[in-house]
Coordinates of C-alpha atoms and ligand atoms in Angstrom, one line a residue:
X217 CA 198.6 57.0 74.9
X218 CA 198.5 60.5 76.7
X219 CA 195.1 61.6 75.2
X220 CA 193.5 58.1 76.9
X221 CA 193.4 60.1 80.8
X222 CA 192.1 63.4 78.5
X223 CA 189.1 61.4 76.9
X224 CA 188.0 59.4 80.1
X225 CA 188.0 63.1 81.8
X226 CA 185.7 64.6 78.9
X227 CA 183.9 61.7 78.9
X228 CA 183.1 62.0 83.1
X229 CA 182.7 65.6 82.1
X230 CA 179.8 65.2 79.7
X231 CA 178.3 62.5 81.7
X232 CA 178.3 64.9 84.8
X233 CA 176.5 67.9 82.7
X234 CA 174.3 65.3 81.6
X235 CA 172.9 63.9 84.6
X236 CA 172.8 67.7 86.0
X237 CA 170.6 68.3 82.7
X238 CA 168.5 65.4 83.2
X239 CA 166.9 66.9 86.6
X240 CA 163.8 67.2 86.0
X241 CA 161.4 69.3 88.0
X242 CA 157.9 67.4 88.0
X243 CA 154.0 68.6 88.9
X244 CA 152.2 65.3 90.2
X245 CA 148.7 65.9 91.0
X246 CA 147.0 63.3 92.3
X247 CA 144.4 65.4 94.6
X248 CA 142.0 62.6 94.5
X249 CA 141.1 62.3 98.5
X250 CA 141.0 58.3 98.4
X251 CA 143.9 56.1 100.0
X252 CA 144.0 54.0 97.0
X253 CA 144.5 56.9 94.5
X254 CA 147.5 58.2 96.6
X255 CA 149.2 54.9 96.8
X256 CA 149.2 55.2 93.1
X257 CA 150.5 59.1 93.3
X258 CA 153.2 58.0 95.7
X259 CA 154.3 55.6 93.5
X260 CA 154.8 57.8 90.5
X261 CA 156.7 60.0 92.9
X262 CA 158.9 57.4 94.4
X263 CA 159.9 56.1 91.1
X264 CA 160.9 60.3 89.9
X265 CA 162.6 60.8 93.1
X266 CA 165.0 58.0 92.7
X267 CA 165.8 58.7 89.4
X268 CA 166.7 61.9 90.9
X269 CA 164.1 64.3 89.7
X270 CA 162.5 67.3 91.8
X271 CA 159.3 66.6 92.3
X272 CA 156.4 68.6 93.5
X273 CA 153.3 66.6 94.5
X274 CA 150.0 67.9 94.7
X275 CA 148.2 65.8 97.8
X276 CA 145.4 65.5 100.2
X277 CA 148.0 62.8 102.2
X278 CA 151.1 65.2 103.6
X279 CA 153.9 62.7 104.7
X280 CA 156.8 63.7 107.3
X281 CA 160.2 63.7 107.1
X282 CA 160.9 63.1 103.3
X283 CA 163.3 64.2 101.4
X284 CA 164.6 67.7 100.6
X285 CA 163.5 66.4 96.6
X286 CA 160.2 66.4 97.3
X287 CA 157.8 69.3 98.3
X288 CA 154.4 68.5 99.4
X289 CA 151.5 70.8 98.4
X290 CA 148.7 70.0 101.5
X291 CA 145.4 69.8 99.7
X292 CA 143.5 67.9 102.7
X293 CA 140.8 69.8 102.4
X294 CA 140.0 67.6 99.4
X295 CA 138.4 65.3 102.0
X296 CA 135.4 67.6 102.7
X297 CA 134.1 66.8 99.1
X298 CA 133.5 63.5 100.2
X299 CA 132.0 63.3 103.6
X300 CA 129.1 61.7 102.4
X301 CA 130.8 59.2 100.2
X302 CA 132.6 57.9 103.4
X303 CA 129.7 57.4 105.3
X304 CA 128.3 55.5 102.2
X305 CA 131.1 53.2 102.8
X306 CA 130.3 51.8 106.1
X307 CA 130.3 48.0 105.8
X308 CA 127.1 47.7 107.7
X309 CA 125.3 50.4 105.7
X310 CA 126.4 48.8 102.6
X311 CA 124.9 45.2 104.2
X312 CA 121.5 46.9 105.2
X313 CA 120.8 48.5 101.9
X314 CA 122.2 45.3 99.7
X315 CA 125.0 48.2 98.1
X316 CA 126.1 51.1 97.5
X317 CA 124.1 53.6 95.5
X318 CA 126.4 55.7 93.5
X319 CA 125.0 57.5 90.5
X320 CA 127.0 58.8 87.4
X321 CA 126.2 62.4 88.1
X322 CA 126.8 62.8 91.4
X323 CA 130.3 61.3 91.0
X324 CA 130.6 63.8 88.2
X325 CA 129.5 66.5 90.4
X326 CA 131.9 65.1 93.5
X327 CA 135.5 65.1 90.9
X328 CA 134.6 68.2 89.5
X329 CA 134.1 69.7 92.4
X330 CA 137.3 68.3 94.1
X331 CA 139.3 69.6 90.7
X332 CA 138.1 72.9 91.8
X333 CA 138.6 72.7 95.2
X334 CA 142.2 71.6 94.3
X335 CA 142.7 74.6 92.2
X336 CA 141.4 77.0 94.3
X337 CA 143.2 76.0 97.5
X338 CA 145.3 78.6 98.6
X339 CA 148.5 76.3 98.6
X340 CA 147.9 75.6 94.9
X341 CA 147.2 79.3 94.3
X342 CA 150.7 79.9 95.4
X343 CA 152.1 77.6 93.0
X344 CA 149.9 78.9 90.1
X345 CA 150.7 82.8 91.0
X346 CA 153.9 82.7 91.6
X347 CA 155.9 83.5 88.2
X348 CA 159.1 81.6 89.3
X349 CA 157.6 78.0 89.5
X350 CA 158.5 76.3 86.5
X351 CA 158.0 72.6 85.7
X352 CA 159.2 70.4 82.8
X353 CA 156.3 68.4 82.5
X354 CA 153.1 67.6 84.5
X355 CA 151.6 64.6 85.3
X356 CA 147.8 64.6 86.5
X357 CA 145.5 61.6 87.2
X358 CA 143.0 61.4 85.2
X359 CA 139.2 61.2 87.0
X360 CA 136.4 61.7 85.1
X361 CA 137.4 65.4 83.7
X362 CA 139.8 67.2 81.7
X363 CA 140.4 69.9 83.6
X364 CA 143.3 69.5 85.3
X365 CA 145.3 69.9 81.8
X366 CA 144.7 73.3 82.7
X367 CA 148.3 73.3 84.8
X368 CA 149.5 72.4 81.7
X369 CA 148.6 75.8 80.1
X370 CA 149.6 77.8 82.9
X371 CA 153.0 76.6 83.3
X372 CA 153.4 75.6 79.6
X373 CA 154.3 72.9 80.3
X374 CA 153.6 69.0 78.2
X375 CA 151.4 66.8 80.3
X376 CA 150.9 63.6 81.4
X377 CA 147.8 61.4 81.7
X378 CA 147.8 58.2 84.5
X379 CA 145.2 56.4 84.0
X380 CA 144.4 54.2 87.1
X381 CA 142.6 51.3 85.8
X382 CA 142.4 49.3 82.4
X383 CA 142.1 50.8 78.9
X384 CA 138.5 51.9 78.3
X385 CA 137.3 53.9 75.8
X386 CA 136.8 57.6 78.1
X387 CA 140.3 57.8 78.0
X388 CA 141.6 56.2 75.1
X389 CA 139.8 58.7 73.4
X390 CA 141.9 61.8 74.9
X391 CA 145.0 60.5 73.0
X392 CA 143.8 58.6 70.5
X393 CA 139.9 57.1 69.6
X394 CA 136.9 55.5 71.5
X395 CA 138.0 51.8 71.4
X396 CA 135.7 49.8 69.1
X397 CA 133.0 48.4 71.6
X398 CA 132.3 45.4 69.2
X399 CA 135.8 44.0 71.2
X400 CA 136.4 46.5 74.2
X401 CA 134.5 46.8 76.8
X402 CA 133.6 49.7 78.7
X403 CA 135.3 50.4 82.3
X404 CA 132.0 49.7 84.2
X405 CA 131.8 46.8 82.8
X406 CA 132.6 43.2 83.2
X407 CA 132.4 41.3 80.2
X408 CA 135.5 39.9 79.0
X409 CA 135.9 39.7 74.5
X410 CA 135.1 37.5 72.8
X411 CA 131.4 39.2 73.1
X412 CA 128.3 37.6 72.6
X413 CA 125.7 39.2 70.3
X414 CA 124.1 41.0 73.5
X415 CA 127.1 41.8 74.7
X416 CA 128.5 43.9 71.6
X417 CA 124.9 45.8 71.3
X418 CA 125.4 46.3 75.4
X419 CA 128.8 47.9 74.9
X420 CA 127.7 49.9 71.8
X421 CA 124.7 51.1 73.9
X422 CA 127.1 51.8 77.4
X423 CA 129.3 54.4 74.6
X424 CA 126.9 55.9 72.8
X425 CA 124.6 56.8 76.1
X426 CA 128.0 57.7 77.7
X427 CA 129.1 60.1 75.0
X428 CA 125.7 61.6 74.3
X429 CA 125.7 62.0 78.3
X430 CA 129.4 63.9 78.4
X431 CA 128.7 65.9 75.2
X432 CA 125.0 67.6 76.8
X433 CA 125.5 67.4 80.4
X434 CA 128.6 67.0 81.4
X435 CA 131.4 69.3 79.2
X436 CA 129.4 72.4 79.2
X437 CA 129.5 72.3 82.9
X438 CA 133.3 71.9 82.6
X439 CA 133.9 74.3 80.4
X440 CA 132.3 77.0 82.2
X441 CA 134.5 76.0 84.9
X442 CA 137.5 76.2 82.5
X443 CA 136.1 80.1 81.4
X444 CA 136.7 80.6 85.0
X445 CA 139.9 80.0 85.1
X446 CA 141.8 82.4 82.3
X447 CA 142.6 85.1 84.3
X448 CA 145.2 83.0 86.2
X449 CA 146.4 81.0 83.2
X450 CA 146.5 84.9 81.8
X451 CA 148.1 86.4 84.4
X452 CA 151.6 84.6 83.8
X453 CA 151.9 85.5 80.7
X454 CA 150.6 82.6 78.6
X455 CA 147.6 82.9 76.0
X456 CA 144.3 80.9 76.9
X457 CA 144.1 77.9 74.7
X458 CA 140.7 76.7 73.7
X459 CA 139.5 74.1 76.2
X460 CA 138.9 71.4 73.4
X461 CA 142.8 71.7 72.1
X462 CA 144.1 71.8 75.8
X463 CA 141.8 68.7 77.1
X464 CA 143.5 66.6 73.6
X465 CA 146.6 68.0 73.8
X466 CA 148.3 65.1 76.6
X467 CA 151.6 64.0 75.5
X468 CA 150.7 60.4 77.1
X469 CA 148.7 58.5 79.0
X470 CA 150.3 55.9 81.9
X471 CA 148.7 53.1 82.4
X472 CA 148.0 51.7 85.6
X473 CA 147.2 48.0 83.2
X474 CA 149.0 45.5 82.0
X475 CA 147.8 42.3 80.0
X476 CA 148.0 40.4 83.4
X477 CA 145.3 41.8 84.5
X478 CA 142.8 42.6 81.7
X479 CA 142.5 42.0 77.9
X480 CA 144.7 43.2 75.4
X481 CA 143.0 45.8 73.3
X482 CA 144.4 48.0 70.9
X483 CA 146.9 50.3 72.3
X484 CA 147.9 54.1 70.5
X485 CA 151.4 54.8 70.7
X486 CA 151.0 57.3 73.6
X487 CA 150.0 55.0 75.8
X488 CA 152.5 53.1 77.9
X489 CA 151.5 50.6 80.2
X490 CA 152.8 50.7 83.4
X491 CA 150.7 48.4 85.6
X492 CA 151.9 47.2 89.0
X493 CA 154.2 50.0 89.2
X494 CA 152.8 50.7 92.9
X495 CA 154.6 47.8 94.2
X496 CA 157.7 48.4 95.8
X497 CA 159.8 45.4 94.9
X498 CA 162.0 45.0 97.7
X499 CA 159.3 43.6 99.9
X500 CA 159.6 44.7 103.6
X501 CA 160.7 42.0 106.5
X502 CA 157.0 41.4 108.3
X503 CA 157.3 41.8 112.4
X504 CA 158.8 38.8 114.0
X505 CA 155.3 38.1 115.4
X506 CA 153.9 38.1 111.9
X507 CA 156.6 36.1 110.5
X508 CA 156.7 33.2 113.2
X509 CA 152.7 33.2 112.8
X510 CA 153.5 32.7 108.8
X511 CA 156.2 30.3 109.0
X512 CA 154.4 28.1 111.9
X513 CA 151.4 27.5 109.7
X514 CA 152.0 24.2 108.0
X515 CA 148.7 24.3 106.6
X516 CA 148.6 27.3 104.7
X517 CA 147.4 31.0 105.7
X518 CA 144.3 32.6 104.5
X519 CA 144.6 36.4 104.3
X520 CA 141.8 38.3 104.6
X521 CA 141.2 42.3 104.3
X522 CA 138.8 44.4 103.0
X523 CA 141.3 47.2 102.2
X524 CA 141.8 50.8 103.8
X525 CA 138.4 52.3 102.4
X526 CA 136.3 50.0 104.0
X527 CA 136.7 48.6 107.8
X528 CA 135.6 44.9 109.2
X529 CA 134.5 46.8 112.0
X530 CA 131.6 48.1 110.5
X531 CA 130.3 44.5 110.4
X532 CA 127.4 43.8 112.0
X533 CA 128.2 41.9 115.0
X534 CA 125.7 38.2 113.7
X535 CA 128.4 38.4 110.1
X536 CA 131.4 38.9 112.3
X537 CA 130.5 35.9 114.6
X538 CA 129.2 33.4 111.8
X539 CA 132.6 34.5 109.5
X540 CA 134.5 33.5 112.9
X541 CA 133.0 30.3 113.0
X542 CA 133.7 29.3 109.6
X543 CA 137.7 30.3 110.0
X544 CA 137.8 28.3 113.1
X545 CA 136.4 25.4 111.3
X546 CA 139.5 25.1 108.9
X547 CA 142.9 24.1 109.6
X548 CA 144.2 26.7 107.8
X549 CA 145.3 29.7 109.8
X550 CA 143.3 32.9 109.3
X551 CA 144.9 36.3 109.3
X552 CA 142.1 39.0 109.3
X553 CA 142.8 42.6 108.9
X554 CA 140.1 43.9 111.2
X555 CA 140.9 47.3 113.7
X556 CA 139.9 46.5 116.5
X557 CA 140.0 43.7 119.3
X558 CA 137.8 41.2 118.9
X559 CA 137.1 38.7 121.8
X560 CA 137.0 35.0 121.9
X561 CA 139.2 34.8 118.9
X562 CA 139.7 31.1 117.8
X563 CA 143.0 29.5 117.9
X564 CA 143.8 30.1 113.9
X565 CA 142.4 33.5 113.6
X566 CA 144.7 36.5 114.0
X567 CA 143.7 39.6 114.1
X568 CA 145.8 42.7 112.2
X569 CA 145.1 46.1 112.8
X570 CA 147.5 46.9 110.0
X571 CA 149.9 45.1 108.0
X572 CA 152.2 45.2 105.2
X573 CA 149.7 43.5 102.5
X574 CA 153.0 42.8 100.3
X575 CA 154.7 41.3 103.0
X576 CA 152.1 39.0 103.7
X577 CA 150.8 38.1 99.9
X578 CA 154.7 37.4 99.4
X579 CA 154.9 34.6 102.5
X580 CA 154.9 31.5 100.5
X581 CA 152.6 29.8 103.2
X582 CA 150.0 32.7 101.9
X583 CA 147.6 30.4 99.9
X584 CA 144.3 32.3 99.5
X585 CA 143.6 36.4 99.6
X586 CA 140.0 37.1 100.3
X587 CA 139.7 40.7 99.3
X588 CA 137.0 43.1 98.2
X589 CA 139.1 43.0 94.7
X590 CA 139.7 46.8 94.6
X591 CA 142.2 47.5 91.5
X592 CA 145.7 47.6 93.4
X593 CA 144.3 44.5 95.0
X594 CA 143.7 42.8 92.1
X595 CA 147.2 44.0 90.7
X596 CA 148.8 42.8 93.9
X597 CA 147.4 39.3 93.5
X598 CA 148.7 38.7 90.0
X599 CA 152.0 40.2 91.3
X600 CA 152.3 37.3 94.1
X601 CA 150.6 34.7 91.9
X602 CA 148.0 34.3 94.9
X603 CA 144.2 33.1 93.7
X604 CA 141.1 34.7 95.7
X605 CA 138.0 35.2 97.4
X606 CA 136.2 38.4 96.0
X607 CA 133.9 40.4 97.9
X608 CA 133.0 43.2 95.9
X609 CA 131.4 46.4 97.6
X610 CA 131.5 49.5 95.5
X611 CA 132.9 51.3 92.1
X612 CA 135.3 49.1 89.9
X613 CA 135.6 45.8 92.6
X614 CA 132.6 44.4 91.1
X615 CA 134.2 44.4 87.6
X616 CA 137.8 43.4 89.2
X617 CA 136.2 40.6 90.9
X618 CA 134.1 39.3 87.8
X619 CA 136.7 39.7 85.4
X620 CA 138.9 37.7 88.0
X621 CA 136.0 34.5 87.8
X622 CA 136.0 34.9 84.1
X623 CA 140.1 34.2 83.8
X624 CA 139.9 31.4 86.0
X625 CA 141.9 32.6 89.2
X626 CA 138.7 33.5 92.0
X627 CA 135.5 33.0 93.1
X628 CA 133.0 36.0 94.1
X629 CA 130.8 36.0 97.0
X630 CA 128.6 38.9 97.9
X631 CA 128.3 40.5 101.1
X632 CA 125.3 39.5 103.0
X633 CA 124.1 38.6 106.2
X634 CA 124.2 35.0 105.3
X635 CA 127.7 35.2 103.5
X636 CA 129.5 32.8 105.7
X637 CA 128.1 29.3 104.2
X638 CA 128.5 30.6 101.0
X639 CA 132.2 32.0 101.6
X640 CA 132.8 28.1 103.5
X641 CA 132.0 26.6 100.0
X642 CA 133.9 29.3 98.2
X643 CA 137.3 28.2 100.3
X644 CA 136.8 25.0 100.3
X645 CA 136.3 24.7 96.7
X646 CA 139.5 27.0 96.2
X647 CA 141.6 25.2 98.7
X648 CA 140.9 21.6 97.0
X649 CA 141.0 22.5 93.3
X650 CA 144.6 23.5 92.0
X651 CA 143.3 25.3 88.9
X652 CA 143.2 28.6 90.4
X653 CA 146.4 28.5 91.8
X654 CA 147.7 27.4 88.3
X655 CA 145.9 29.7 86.3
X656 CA 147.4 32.7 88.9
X657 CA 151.2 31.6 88.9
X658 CA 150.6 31.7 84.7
X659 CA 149.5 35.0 84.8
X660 CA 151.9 36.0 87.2
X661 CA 154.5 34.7 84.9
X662 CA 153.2 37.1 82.1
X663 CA 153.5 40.2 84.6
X664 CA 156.9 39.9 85.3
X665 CA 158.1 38.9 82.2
X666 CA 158.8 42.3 80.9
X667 CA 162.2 44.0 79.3
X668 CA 161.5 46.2 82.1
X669 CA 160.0 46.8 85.4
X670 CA 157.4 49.3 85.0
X671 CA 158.4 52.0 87.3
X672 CA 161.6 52.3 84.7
X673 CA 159.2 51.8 82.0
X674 CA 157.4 55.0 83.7
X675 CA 160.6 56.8 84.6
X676 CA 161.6 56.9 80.9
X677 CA 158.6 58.1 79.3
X678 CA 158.4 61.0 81.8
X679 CA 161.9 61.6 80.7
X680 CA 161.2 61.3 77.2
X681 CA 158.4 63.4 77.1
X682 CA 160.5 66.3 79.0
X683 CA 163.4 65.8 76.9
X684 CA 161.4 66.2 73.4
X685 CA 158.9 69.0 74.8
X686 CA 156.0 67.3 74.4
X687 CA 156.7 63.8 72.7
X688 CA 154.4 65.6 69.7
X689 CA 155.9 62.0 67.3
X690 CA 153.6 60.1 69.6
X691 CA 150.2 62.0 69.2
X692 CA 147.9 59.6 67.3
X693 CA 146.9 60.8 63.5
X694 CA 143.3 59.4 64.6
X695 CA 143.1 62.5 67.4
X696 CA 141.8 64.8 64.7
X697 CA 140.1 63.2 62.4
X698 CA 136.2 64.0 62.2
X699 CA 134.3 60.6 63.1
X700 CA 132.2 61.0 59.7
X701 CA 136.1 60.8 57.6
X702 CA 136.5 57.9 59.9
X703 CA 133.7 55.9 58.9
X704 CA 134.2 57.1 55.5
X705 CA 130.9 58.9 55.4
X706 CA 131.8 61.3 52.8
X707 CA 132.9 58.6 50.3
X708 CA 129.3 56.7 51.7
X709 CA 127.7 59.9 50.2
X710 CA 129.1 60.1 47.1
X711 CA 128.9 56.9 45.9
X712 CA 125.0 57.4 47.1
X713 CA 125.4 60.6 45.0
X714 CA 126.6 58.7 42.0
X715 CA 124.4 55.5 42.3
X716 CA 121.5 57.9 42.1
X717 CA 122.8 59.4 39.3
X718 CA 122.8 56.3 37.2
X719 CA 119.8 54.8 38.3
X720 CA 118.2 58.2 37.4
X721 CA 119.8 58.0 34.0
X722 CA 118.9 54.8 33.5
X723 CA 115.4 55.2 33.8
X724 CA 115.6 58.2 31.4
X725 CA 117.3 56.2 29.2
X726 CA 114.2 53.7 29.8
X727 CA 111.8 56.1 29.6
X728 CA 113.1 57.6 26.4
X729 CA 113.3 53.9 24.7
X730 CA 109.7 53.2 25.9
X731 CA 107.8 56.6 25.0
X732 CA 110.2 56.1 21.2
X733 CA 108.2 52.3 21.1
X734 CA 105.3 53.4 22.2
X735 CA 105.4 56.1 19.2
X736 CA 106.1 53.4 17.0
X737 CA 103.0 51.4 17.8
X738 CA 101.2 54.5 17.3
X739 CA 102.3 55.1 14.5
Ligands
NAG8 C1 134.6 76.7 92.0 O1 135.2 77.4 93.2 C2 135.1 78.8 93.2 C3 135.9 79.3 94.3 O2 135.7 78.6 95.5 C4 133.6 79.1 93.3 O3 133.4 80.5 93.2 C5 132.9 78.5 92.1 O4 131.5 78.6 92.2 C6 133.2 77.0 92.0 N1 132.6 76.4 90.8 C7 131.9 75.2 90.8 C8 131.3 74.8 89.5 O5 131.7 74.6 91.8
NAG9 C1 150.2 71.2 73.1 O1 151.4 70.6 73.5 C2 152.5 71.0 72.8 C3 153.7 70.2 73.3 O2 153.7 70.0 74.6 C4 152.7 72.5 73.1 O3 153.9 73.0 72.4 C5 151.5 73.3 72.7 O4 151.6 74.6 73.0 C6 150.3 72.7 73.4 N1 149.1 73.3 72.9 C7 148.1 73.7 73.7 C8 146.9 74.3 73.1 O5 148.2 73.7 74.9

């Protein structure tokens, strides 16, 4: 039994140069200057670092005091490209116009412009120039342009796609095909398959406008931005792809979606779902304050925040009062996330001027979330099986929020000045009909009842992908086949081809019998 101690020491031996292997060193980009989009970044880096990969995170939110695995590339200046959007998110703007008014193009104009401001930044043109930085693999959010597949060429490196919110067909086009819109619908959009006849023509008509819209105004402009940028992917040394094999050339897309919180629509190998990774599952103690406030409430506790973007504040002063006047009205204790001190609070309202939104969604006396169903939101509520009260202001929360009424698990009430009545009936109604809660904990069920917790889920395909350059067994045959072979145009054409052909020698044929009777009679 001598060789037993030799093979348990090759054995540690191989498993130690294999963990020293599997080090990865990782690009994250997520330059997007929005507090939502880097709780998503963070996440992906959390989950790399504790697997023990070196990762290098492209951010306009620099953190202190992390660890030595983790360098932080400062691109803050991101935030300039978005001044005005801020101020278009004041709650009390938003109330006086009746909304926000975003148009397509100029959030086109705003990401591209913050891709380039994130390539140009000095920090980043460090990293690019500098012929020592290598990386095994990239991973890039994925907003509205291609462009940032560019890292990929200069470091030659595969990359990564995260997509933030549910499968549509912008990006399930990069790996695979536009979805079919007779039973997918478009990001923007809130109607849930099966589609009604107006529905299916609606989603046709959102594609077909979108594509036409990114084919003539938006990728030339992207491409002359691309043109600008080969003399840095040339000047280490690589050779300039062309933009249109770089831009489909992702070795995956992460998906920040799961069938918790959406549909289930056709998925391409390439993408893995990954939805609710954000969540860190060991759920931090709340203050003793909060917890005694939690624990007191016999009746339940009603938590209400309208997430970081957008501040209570910013309320005019006649909603704050009348909303006041409602909580104070239940029995139900109130926690409101609302930054600063308001006076006169009633004895059930609290007021937080930040909190741990886990901490308090996990608090089994949480019975209601009134939120302005943003997209981690809305993951966070299927997460804690906790129904709610959507208030939707801008971008996706108005399709969160109506897809959430659809399945059965909220109610939606619009921001207005008269929105207290309407939000009394709305909690009311929740608090004394147990269907929402129901319908919730089931889809709650279906979230966690994975083989694996996402963040593994996304650790591993990152590793994958490293590990087998590129992952090329999971590009999709679909990516490069011409839309007129998929529709089987060609065969459409020659069948037309041949159909003529007969009917044309038919009528010969006719003609021939016809002039040889008429002969006949002549004759
Ligand atoms: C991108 O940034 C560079 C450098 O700041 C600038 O010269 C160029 O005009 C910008 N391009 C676009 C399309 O904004
Ligand atoms: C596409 O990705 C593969 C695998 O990562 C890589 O080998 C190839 O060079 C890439 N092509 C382009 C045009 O970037």
């Amino acid at each position: 039994m001598s060789w037993l101690p030799w093979l348990m020491c090759g054995v540690m031996v191989v498993a130690c140069a294999n963990t020293e292997q599997s080090k990865l060193k990782v690009l994250v980009l997520f330059p997007f200057p929005s507090k939502s989009h880097s709780i998503l970044g963070d996440g992906v880096v959390r989950h790399l670092i504790k697997a023990g990969h070196e990762v290098t995170y492209i951010t306009p939110y620099v953190k202190k005091g992390l660890t030595p695995k983790l360098r932080q590339i400062d691109v803050s200046d991101n935030f300039k490209a978005i001044d005005i959007t801020v101020e278009q998110l004041n709650l009390k703007t938003i109330i006086m116009n009746k909304g926000v008014s975003f148009s397509i193009f100029d959030f086109f104009e705003t990401t591209l412009n913050i891709f380039n401001m994130t390539f140009h930044n000095d920090n980043v043109q460090k990293l690019l120039r500098d012929p020592k930085e290598k990386f095994d693999v990239i991973i890039a959010e994925w907003m509205f342009n291609e462009l940032y597949a560019t890292f990929s060429a200069v470091f030659g490196a595969p990359y990564i796609w995260v997509s933030t919110v549910q499968p549509h067909w912008m990006v399930l086009r990069l790996i695979d095909e536009a979805s079919n819109p007779a039973y997918t619908a478009d990001s923007h959009s809130p109607s849930v398959p099966p589609f009604s006849f107006y529905e299916r023509v609606q989603q046709l008509f959102f594609q077909i406008v979108g594509i036409t819209v990114q084919k003539f105004f938006f990728d030339p402009k992207i491409e002359a931005v691309y043109d600008d940028l080969a003399p840095i992917i040339k000047q280490r040394g690589s050779e300039v792809p062309k933009f249109d094999e770089l831009k489909y050339n992702a070795s995956l897309m992460l998906g920040n979606s799961h069938v918790s919180m959406g549909s289930s629509p056709a998925l391409p190998q390439s993408y893995k779902v990954v939805g609710g990774y954000h969540i860190d599952t060991n759920v931090k103690p709340l203050p003793a304050d909060l917890q005694k406030i939690m624990d007191d409430a016999k009746d339940g506790v009603i938590y209400f925040s309208m997430g970081s973007n957008l501040r209570s504040k910013d309320l005019p002063s006649e909603v704050t009062q009348s909303l006041l006047k409602v909580f104070s009205s239940l029995k139900q204790t109130v926690m409101w996330k609302f930054e600063e001190v308001l006076p006169g609070l009633p004895e059930n309202v609290h007021i937080l001027k930040w909190a741990s939104q886990h901490s308090i969604l996990a608090h089994p006396n949480c019975k209601l979330f009134i939120t302005h169903g943003g997209l981690l939101s809305s993951t966070e509520t299927i997460y804690f099986a906790k129904p709610i009260i959507g208030i939707p202001v801008f971008a996706d929360q108005f399709v969160n929020v109506d897809r959430a009424v659809k399945v059965g698990i909220a109610k939606r009430v619009d921001l207005s000045f008269t929105m207290a009545d309407e939000l009394k009936a709305a909690i009311e109604e929740m608090l004394n009909n147990p269907s929402y809660t129901r319908k919730v904990e089931e889809l709650s069920f279906v979230y966690h009842h994975r083989p694996v917790s996402p963040g593994a889920e996304l650790v591993h395909w990152v590793e994958h992908v490293a590990r087998t350059r590129g992952a090329p067994h999971l590009r999709s045959p679909a990516l490069h086949v011409p839309l007129y072979q998929k529709m089987y145009l060609d065969l459409a054409a020659v069948v037309f081809i041949i159909l003529i052909a007969i009917t044309k020698l038919i009528k010969r044929l006719f003609r021939k019998k016809n002039t040889e009777k008429k002969k006949k009679k002549t004759n």
